[in-house]
Amino acid sequence: MYGSHEEAIMTQDDKKKAAARAALEYVADNAVIGVGTGSTANHFIELLATLRGRIEGTVASSEATAARLRRHGIPVYDLNGVGTVPVYVDGADEADRNLRLVKGGGGALTREKILAAAAEKFVCVADDSKLVAVLGKFPVPVEVIPMARSYVARQVVKLGGNPIWRDGFVTDNGNIVLDVYNLNLTDPAAVEAELNQITGVVTNGIFARRPADVLILGTDGGVRTIT
Ligand code: 5RP
């Protein structure tokens, strides 16, 4: 009989979970921490729940995340009453080696950007398929005040983008989302600023001016951390 050698096959979801688990190392006792939105952040929430009582509470980047945290009995606070958070843990749709990100696939980009801005340390957790040489394959989500939808779309076209309305989707802030394809993101900070200059734009999903501080990637060979 031949000895069988079974390779552990990591699914994309296993990798997300491994990255989320590694982020627990950044969670200090008795802290109020920022928690993001999406399937990787959901893994982090499940793991946080096992630390019951070790943290004081959280600030959530979306209503969905707030509801999930509360279901686990984890307190959720308003950022205004908390000020800054020592750490914010969230996923990404794309990340480059300089820890610049595209986020907002789940439509929570504005609150995510606020939490990233208010965080002393932004820990991004993802599976390794999210790491890219140059950002921009994933369309850039742009949150827009509803009455400005077609005006903003026209301005985005002038910047070389192809905006597609995420029809039927309303953000937690009552706005709409344009997913912008074909933007040249070789200088993501410049495009981030340009998009935000368009009247009617609330914010966009390029996180280059405030990138992550730590990127934790789940890979077949284990967790890889880039700082
Ligand atoms: C939500 C986000 C998410 O972080 C992003 O979409 C990644 O999601 P997932 O962890 O499910 O791959 O920005 O607005």
Short mmCIF file of C-alpha atoms and ligand atoms in Angstrom, two decimals:
data_model
loop_
_atom_site.label_atom_id
_atom_site.label_comp_id
_atom_site.label_asym_id
_atom_site.label_seq_id
_atom_site.Cartn_x
_atom_site.Cartn_y
_atom_site.Cartn_z
CA MET A 1 0.00 0.00 0.00
CA TYR A 2 1.33 3.36 -0.96
CA GLY A 3 1.54 6.07 1.70
CA SER A 4 -0.92 8.81 0.90
CA HIS A 5 0.28 12.40 0.95
CA GLU A 6 -2.62 14.77 1.18
CA GLU A 7 -1.90 18.40 0.34
CA ALA A 8 -3.97 20.84 2.36
CA ILE A 9 -5.98 22.78 -0.19
CA MET A 10 -6.74 26.30 0.93
CA THR A 11 -9.88 27.79 -0.52
CA GLN A 12 -10.20 31.53 -1.00
CA ASP A 13 -12.44 31.56 2.05
CA ASP A 14 -9.86 29.64 4.14
CA LYS A 15 -7.31 32.28 3.19
CA LYS A 16 -9.64 35.10 4.21
CA LYS A 17 -10.21 33.40 7.54
CA ALA A 18 -6.47 32.88 8.11
CA ALA A 19 -5.81 36.58 7.42
CA ALA A 20 -8.65 37.58 9.75
CA ARG A 21 -7.25 35.36 12.50
CA ALA A 22 -3.79 36.92 12.15
CA ALA A 23 -5.34 40.38 12.62
CA LEU A 24 -6.38 39.46 16.18
CA GLU A 25 -2.76 40.05 17.15
CA TYR A 26 -3.37 43.80 16.62
CA VAL A 27 -6.35 43.93 18.97
CA ALA A 28 -5.36 45.29 22.37
CA ASP A 29 -7.30 44.47 25.53
CA ASN A 30 -10.07 46.91 26.52
CA ALA A 31 -9.86 48.80 23.21
CA VAL A 32 -12.66 50.11 21.00
CA ILE A 33 -11.73 48.91 17.53
CA GLY A 34 -12.95 49.71 14.03
CA VAL A 35 -14.52 46.82 12.13
CA GLY A 36 -15.02 46.74 8.38
CA THR A 37 -17.50 45.21 5.96
CA GLY A 38 -17.46 42.14 3.73
CA SER A 39 -16.79 38.41 3.94
CA THR A 40 -13.24 38.77 5.34
CA ALA A 41 -14.41 41.28 7.95
CA ASN A 42 -17.21 38.84 8.80
CA HIS A 43 -14.63 36.17 9.61
CA PHE A 44 -12.90 38.71 11.83
CA ILE A 45 -16.20 39.38 13.63
CA GLU A 46 -16.72 35.65 14.29
CA LEU A 47 -13.22 35.50 15.79
CA LEU A 48 -13.75 38.69 17.82
CA ALA A 49 -16.80 37.08 19.35
CA THR A 50 -14.55 34.41 20.85
CA LEU A 51 -12.67 37.14 22.74
CA ARG A 52 -15.87 38.09 24.55
CA GLY A 53 -15.22 40.76 27.15
CA ARG A 54 -11.59 41.30 26.15
CA ILE A 55 -12.39 44.37 24.06
CA GLU A 56 -14.57 47.24 25.19
CA GLY A 57 -16.44 47.53 21.90
CA THR A 58 -16.36 48.49 18.26
CA VAL A 59 -17.19 51.14 15.67
CA ALA A 60 -18.75 49.58 12.56
CA SER A 61 -18.20 50.61 8.94
CA SER A 62 -21.74 49.64 7.91
CA GLU A 63 -25.20 48.88 9.24
CA ALA A 64 -24.72 45.23 8.22
CA THR A 65 -21.52 44.98 10.27
CA ALA A 66 -23.15 46.76 13.23
CA ALA A 67 -26.04 44.28 13.17
CA ARG A 68 -23.66 41.31 12.97
CA LEU A 69 -21.54 42.61 15.86
CA ARG A 70 -24.64 43.17 17.99
CA ARG A 71 -25.90 39.66 17.21
CA HIS A 72 -22.67 38.44 18.82
CA GLY A 73 -23.25 40.65 21.84
CA ILE A 74 -20.36 42.95 20.92
CA PRO A 75 -21.07 46.63 21.75
CA VAL A 76 -21.13 49.06 18.79
CA TYR A 77 -20.42 52.74 19.42
CA ASP A 78 -20.83 55.95 17.43
CA LEU A 79 -17.44 57.18 16.20
CA ASN A 80 -18.29 60.69 17.42
CA GLY A 81 -18.27 59.49 21.01
CA VAL A 82 -15.06 57.50 20.58
CA GLY A 83 -12.78 59.92 18.74
CA THR A 84 -10.02 57.75 17.33
CA VAL A 85 -9.68 53.99 17.22
CA PRO A 86 -6.31 52.31 17.87
CA VAL A 87 -6.92 49.79 15.11
CA TYR A 88 -9.29 49.33 12.18
CA VAL A 89 -9.54 45.90 10.51
CA ASP A 90 -11.13 45.59 7.09
CA GLY A 91 -10.88 43.76 3.77
CA ALA A 92 -10.17 45.09 0.28
CA ASP A 93 -11.08 44.44 -3.32
CA GLU A 94 -7.53 45.13 -4.51
CA ALA A 95 -4.23 45.96 -2.81
CA ASP A 96 -0.80 46.87 -4.19
CA ARG A 97 2.60 46.43 -2.59
CA ASN A 98 2.53 50.00 -1.27
CA LEU A 99 -0.64 49.06 0.68
CA ARG A 100 -2.82 51.29 -1.47
CA LEU A 101 -6.26 49.78 -1.91
CA VAL A 102 -9.47 49.76 -3.88
CA LYS A 103 -12.43 49.17 -1.59
CA GLY A 104 -16.19 49.50 -1.63
CA GLY A 105 -17.27 46.38 -3.46
CA GLY A 106 -19.85 46.06 -0.69
CA GLY A 107 -20.79 49.73 -1.02
CA ALA A 108 -19.56 50.75 2.44
CA LEU A 109 -16.65 52.83 1.15
CA THR A 110 -17.49 56.17 2.77
CA ARG A 111 -17.79 54.87 6.32
CA GLU A 112 -14.76 52.65 5.65
CA LYS A 113 -12.75 55.69 4.62
CA ILE A 114 -13.87 57.61 7.70
CA LEU A 115 -12.78 54.74 9.94
CA ALA A 116 -9.45 54.41 8.13
CA ALA A 117 -8.90 58.15 8.63
CA ALA A 118 -9.77 57.94 12.32
CA ALA A 119 -7.61 54.86 12.95
CA GLU A 120 -4.12 54.91 14.37
CA LYS A 121 -3.44 51.62 12.57
CA PHE A 122 -5.34 50.31 9.55
CA VAL A 123 -4.93 46.55 9.20
CA CYS A 124 -6.16 45.23 5.86
CA VAL A 125 -7.00 41.52 5.65
CA ALA A 126 -7.48 39.63 2.38
CA ASP A 127 -6.77 36.49 0.44
CA ASP A 128 -3.76 36.69 -1.85
CA SER A 129 -5.85 37.02 -5.02
CA LYS A 130 -6.39 40.66 -4.01
CA LEU A 131 -2.71 41.58 -4.39
CA VAL A 132 -2.08 43.26 -7.77
CA ALA A 133 0.89 44.99 -9.42
CA VAL A 134 -1.22 48.00 -10.42
CA LEU A 135 -4.65 48.88 -9.04
CA GLY A 136 -7.58 49.35 -11.37
CA LYS A 137 -8.81 46.05 -12.70
CA PHE A 138 -11.54 46.11 -10.07
CA PRO A 139 -13.88 49.03 -10.87
CA VAL A 140 -13.56 51.99 -8.51
CA PRO A 141 -16.79 52.51 -6.53
CA VAL A 142 -17.82 56.15 -6.21
CA GLU A 143 -20.55 57.18 -3.76
CA VAL A 144 -22.65 59.98 -5.23
CA ILE A 145 -25.50 62.20 -4.03
CA PRO A 146 -28.50 60.84 -6.03
CA MET A 147 -29.39 64.07 -7.90
CA ALA A 148 -25.79 64.37 -9.16
CA ARG A 149 -25.69 60.87 -10.69
CA SER A 150 -25.64 61.76 -14.38
CA TYR A 151 -23.56 64.94 -13.88
CA VAL A 152 -20.89 62.96 -12.01
CA ALA A 153 -21.00 60.19 -14.61
CA ARG A 154 -20.27 62.74 -17.37
CA GLN A 155 -17.31 64.17 -15.44
CA VAL A 156 -15.96 60.67 -14.82
CA VAL A 157 -16.07 59.96 -18.57
CA LYS A 158 -13.93 63.10 -19.10
CA LEU A 159 -11.34 61.51 -16.78
CA GLY A 160 -11.29 58.43 -19.02
CA GLY A 161 -13.49 56.25 -16.82
CA ASN A 162 -16.49 54.17 -17.77
CA PRO A 163 -19.09 54.60 -14.99
CA ILE A 164 -21.78 51.99 -14.44
CA TRP A 165 -24.64 52.80 -12.08
CA ARG A 166 -25.06 50.10 -9.39
CA ASP A 167 -28.78 50.15 -10.11
CA GLY A 168 -31.07 49.47 -7.16
CA PHE A 169 -28.30 49.83 -4.57
CA VAL A 170 -28.59 52.52 -1.88
CA THR A 171 -25.72 53.14 0.55
CA ASP A 172 -26.16 53.36 4.31
CA ASN A 173 -25.94 57.13 3.78
CA GLY A 174 -28.86 57.19 1.30
CA ASN A 175 -26.70 57.67 -1.80
CA ILE A 176 -26.02 55.80 -5.03
CA VAL A 177 -22.83 54.12 -6.28
CA LEU A 178 -21.15 54.40 -9.67
CA ASP A 179 -18.66 51.61 -10.40
CA VAL A 180 -15.98 53.14 -12.60
CA TYR A 181 -14.11 50.89 -15.04
CA ASN A 182 -10.98 51.60 -17.08
CA LEU A 183 -9.42 54.28 -14.90
CA ASN A 184 -5.64 54.53 -15.20
CA LEU A 185 -4.48 54.07 -11.60
CA THR A 186 -0.71 54.26 -12.06
CA ASP A 187 -0.95 57.32 -9.74
CA PRO A 188 -3.87 56.30 -7.51
CA ALA A 189 -3.53 59.21 -5.07
CA ALA A 190 -3.95 61.71 -7.94
CA VAL A 191 -7.05 59.95 -9.29
CA GLU A 192 -8.47 59.66 -5.76
CA ALA A 193 -8.17 63.43 -5.36
CA GLU A 194 -9.53 64.18 -8.85
CA LEU A 195 -12.64 62.06 -8.33
CA ASN A 196 -13.28 63.67 -4.96
CA GLN A 197 -13.17 67.13 -6.59
CA ILE A 198 -16.27 66.40 -8.68
CA THR A 199 -19.28 68.14 -7.15
CA GLY A 200 -21.77 65.55 -5.98
CA VAL A 201 -19.16 62.91 -5.15
CA VAL A 202 -19.23 61.91 -1.48
CA THR A 203 -16.04 59.88 -1.77
CA ASN A 204 -14.46 57.14 -3.84
CA GLY A 205 -13.04 53.71 -3.10
CA ILE A 206 -9.36 54.45 -3.80
CA PHE A 207 -7.46 54.30 -0.50
CA ALA A 208 -4.12 55.77 -1.58
CA ARG A 209 -3.90 59.02 0.40
CA ARG A 210 -4.56 57.01 3.54
CA PRO A 211 -3.36 53.50 2.64
CA ALA A 212 -3.32 50.53 4.99
CA ASP A 213 -0.51 50.32 7.54
CA VAL A 214 -0.43 46.54 7.50
CA LEU A 215 -1.62 44.13 4.80
CA ILE A 216 -2.22 40.55 5.92
CA LEU A 217 -2.69 38.10 3.06
CA GLY A 218 -3.87 34.52 3.39
CA THR A 219 -1.82 32.35 1.00
CA ASP A 220 -1.41 28.64 0.30
CA GLY A 221 1.79 28.72 2.32
CA GLY A 222 0.28 30.52 5.32
CA VAL A 223 -0.16 34.14 6.22
CA ARG A 224 2.03 36.81 4.61
CA THR A 225 2.25 40.25 6.25
CA ILE A 226 3.37 43.36 4.35
CA THR A 227 4.06 46.58 6.21
C1 5RP B 1 -16.86 46.57 1.35
C2 5RP B 1 -15.41 46.41 1.09
C3 5RP B 1 -14.80 45.06 1.33
O1 5RP B 1 -13.73 45.21 2.21
C4 5RP B 1 -14.34 44.49 0.04
O2 5RP B 1 -15.43 44.47 -0.87
C5 5RP B 1 -13.76 43.09 0.22
O3 5RP B 1 -14.77 42.18 0.49
P1 5RP B 1 -14.49 40.67 0.82
O4 5RP B 1 -13.78 40.62 2.15
O5 5RP B 1 -15.87 40.06 0.87
O6 5RP B 1 -13.66 40.09 -0.29
O7 5RP B 1 -14.69 47.30 0.72
O8 5RP B 1 -17.32 47.84 0.99
#
